[in-house]
Short mmCIF file of C-alpha atoms in Angstrom, two decimals:
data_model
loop_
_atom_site.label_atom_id
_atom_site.label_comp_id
_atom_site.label_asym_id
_atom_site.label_seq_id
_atom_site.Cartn_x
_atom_site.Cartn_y
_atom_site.Cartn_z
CA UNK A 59 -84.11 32.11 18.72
CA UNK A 60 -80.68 30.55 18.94
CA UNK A 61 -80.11 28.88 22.30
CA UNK A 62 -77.38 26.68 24.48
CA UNK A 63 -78.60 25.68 27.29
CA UNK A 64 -76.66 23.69 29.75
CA UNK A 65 -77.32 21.28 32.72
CA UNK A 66 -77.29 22.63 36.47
CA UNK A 67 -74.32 23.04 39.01
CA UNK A 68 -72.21 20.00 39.70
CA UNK A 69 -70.67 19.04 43.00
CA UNK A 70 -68.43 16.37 43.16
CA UNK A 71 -65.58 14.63 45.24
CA UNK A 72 -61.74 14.48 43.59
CA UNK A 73 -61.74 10.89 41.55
CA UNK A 74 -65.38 11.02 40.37
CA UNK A 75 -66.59 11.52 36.60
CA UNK A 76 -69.21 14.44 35.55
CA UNK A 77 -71.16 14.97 32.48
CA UNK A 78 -72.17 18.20 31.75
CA UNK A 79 -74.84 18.78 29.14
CA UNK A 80 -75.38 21.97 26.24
CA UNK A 81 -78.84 21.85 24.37
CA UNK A 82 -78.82 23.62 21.28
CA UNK A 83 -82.38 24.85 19.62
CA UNK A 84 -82.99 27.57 16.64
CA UNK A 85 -80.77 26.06 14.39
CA UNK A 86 -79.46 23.32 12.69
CA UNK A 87 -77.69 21.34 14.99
CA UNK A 88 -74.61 19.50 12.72
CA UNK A 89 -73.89 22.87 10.53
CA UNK A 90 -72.00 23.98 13.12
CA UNK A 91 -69.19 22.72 15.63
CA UNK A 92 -69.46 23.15 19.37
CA UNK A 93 -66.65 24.17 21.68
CA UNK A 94 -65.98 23.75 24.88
CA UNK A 95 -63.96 26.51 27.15
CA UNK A 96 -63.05 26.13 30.90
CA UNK A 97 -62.88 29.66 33.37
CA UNK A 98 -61.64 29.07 37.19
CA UNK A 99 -63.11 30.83 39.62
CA UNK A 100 -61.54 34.46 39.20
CA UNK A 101 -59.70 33.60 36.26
CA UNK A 102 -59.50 33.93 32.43
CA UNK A 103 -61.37 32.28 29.83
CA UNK A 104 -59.52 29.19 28.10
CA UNK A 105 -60.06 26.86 25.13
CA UNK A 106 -60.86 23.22 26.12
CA UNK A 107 -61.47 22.32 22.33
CA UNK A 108 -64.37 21.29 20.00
CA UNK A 109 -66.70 19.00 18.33
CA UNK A 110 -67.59 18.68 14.77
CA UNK A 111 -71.27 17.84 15.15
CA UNK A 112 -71.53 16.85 11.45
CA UNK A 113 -68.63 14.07 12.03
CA UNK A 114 -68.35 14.14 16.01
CA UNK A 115 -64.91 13.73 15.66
CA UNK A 116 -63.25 16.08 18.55
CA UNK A 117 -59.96 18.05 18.62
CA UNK A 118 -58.58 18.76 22.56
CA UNK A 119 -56.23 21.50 23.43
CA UNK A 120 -52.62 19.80 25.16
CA UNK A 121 -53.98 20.87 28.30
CA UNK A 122 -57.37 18.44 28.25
CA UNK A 123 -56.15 15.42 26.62
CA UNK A 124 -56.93 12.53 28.67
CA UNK A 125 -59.46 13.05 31.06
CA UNK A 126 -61.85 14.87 29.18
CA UNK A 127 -63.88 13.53 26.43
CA UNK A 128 -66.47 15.27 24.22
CA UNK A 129 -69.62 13.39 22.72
CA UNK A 130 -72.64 14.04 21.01
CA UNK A 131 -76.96 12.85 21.27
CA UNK A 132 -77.17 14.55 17.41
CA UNK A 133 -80.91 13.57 17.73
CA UNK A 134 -81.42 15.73 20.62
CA UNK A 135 -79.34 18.56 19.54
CA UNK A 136 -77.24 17.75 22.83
CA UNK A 137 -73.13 18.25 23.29
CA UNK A 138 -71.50 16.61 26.27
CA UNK A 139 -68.26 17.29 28.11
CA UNK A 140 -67.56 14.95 30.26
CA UNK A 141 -64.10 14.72 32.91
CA UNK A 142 -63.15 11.62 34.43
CA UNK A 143 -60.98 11.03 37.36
CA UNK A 144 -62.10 14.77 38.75
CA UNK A 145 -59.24 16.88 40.56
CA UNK A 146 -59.68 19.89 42.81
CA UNK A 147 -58.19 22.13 39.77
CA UNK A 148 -61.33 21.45 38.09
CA UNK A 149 -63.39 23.39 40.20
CA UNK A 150 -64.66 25.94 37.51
CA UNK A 151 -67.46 27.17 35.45
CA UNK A 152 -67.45 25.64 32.06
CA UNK A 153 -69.36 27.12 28.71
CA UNK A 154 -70.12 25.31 25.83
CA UNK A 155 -69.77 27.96 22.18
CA UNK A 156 -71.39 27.61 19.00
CA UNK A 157 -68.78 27.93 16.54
CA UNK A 158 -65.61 27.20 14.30
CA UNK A 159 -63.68 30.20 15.19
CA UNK A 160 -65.51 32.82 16.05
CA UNK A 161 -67.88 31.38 18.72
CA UNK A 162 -71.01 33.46 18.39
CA UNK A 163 -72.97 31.73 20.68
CA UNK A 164 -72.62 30.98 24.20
CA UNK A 165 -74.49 28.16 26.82
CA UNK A 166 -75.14 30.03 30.51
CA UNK A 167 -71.88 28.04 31.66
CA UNK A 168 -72.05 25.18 34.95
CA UNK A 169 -70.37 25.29 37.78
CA UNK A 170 -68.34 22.52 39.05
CA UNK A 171 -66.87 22.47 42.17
CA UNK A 172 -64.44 19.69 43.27
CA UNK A 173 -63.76 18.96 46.88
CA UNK A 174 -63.81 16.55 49.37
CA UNK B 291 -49.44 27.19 19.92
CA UNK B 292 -50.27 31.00 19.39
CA UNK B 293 -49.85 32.90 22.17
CA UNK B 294 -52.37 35.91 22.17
CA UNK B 295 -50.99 38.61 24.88
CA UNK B 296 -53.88 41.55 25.90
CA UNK B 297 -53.29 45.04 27.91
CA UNK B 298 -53.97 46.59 29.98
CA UNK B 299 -55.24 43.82 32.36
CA UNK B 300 -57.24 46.06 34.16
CA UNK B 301 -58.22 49.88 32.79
CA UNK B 302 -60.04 52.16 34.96
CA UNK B 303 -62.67 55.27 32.89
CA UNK B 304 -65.25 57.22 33.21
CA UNK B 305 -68.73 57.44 31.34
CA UNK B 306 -68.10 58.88 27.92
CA UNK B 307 -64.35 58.38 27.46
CA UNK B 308 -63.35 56.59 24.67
CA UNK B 309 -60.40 53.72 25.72
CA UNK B 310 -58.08 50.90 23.74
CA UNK B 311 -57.81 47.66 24.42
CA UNK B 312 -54.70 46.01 22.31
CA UNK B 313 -53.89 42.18 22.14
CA UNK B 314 -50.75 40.90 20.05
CA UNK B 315 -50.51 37.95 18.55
CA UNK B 316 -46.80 35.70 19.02
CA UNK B 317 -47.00 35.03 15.12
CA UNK B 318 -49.16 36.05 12.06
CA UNK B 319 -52.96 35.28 12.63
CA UNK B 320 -54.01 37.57 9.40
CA UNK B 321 -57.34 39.08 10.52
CA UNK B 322 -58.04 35.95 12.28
CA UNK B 323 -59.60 37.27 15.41
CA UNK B 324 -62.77 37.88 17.80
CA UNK B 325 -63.44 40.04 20.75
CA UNK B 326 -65.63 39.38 23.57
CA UNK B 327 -67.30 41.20 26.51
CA UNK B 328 -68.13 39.55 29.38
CA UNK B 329 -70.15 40.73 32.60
CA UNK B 330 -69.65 39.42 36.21
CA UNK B 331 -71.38 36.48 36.38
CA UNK B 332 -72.32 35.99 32.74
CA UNK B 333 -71.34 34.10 29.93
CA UNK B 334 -68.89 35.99 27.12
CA UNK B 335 -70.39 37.41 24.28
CA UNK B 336 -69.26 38.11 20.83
CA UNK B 337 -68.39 41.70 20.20
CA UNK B 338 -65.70 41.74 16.96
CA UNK B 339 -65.08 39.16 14.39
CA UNK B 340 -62.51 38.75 11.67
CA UNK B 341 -60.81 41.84 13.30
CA UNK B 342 -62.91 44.29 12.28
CA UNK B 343 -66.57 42.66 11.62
CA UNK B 344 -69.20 43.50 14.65
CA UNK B 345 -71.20 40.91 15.86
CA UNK B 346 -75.25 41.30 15.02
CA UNK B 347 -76.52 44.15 17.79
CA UNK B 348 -73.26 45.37 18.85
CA UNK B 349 -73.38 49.09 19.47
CA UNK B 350 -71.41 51.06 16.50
CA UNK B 351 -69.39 52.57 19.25
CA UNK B 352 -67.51 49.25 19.52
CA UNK B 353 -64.98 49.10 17.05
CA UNK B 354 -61.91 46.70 15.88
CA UNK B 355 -59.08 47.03 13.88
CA UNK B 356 -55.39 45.11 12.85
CA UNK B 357 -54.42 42.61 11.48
CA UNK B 358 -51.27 40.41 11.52
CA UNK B 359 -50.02 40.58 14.88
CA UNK B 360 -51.46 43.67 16.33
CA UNK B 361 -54.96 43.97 16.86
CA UNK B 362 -57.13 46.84 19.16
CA UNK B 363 -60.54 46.93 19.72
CA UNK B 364 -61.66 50.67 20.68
CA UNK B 365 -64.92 52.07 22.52
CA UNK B 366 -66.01 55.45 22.15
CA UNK B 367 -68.11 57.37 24.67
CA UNK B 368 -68.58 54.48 26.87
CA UNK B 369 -71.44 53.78 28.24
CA UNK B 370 -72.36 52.18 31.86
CA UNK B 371 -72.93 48.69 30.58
CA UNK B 372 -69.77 48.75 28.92
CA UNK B 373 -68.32 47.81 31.94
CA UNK B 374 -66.47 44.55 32.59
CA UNK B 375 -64.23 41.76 31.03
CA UNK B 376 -62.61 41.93 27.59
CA UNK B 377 -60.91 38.95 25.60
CA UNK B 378 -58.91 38.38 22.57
CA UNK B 379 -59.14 35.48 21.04
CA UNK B 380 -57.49 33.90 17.82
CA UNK B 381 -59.26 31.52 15.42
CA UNK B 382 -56.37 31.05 13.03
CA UNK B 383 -56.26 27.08 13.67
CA UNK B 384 -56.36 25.50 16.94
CA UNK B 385 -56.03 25.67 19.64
CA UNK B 386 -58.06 28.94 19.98
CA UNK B 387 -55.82 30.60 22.48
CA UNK B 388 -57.54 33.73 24.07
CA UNK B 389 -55.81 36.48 25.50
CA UNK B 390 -55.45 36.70 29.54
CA UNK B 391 -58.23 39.57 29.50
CA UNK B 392 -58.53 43.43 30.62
CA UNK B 393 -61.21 44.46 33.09
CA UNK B 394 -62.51 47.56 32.45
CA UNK B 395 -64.11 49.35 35.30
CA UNK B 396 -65.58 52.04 36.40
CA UNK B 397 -63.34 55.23 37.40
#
């Protein structure tokens, strides 16, 4: 069956980096791009951008330009989303999708929390 | 960038109503859009596609409709695990704006 399944909760202090991790397995990995979307605690659900995993060329909504950077292990099926130069803001649980559109699958989310 | 508004933000029914949920899109999206459901504490998960498409194992109950601007997604008789969030979202070119969501609880 079709899984993502990400790495564990992160806790971090303000100006550190993170790398968080979304295995895929039951499909072919590259037919199909990965997104990434950030939700703050209590909030809404919103678009960080995605990956083509044929070309791993990313595309980053205004809002994560910068300190964000999306990458690719293709050989191990694995998507990373990793921020650099962490603020408190942040602090949030972040879900890697399956899709180009429609995002039909979903990774179990990681929590980061930012604080010092 | 498209700006996808939902309402309510929060709706309040009973077991077995049947409610609305209506998100509006600030220009022309065709039938580009997908509804989710998400539960406290879980990740979203796929509901409507295309406007009108369910997603495989959603309950026929669930049901979506519009196209252009105006889009609703409608659940009859609802059920007890029907409750929680509920988001818009466009996929007519990115970014992929979803709508602010409407949490649907329990009356």
């Amino acid at each position: 069956q079709i899984q993502l399944v990400q790495s564990g909760p992160e806790l971090k202090k303000p100006g550190e980096t993170v790398k968080i991790s979304c295995k895929a397995s039951g499909y072919t990995f590259t037919n199909y791009g990965m997104n990434w979307v950030k939700q703050a605690p209590g909030k809404g659900l919103k678009w960080m951008g995605w990956i083509n995993t044929y070309t791993g060329e990313p595309t980053y909504a205004d809002d994560f330009k910068g300190r964000f950077a999306f990458s690719l292990e293709t050989s191990a099926s694995t998507a990373y989303l990793q921020i650099n130069n962490l603020k408190n803001e942040d602090t949030a649980t972040y879900f890697c999708a399956r899709g180009r559109g429609n995002l039909d699958y979903w990774g179990q989310g990681t929590t980061l929390t930012v604080s010092s | 960038d498209i700006q996808m508004t939902q309402s309510p933000a929060s709706l309040s029914a009973s077991v077995g109503e049947t409610v609305t949920i209506t998100c509006r899109a600030s220009e022309n999206i065709y039938s580009y859009l997908a509804w989710y459901q998400q539960k406290q504490g879980k990740s979203p998960q796929l509901l409507v596609y295309n406007a009108k498409t369910l997603a495989e194992g959603v309950p026929s109950r669930f049901s979506g409709s519009g196209s252009g601007t105006q889009f609703s997604l409608k659940i009859n008789s609802l059920q007890p695990e029907d409750f929680g969030s509920y988001y818009c979202q466009h996929h007519y070119g990115t970014p992929y704006t979803f709508g602010g969501g409407t949490k649907l609880e329990i009356k």
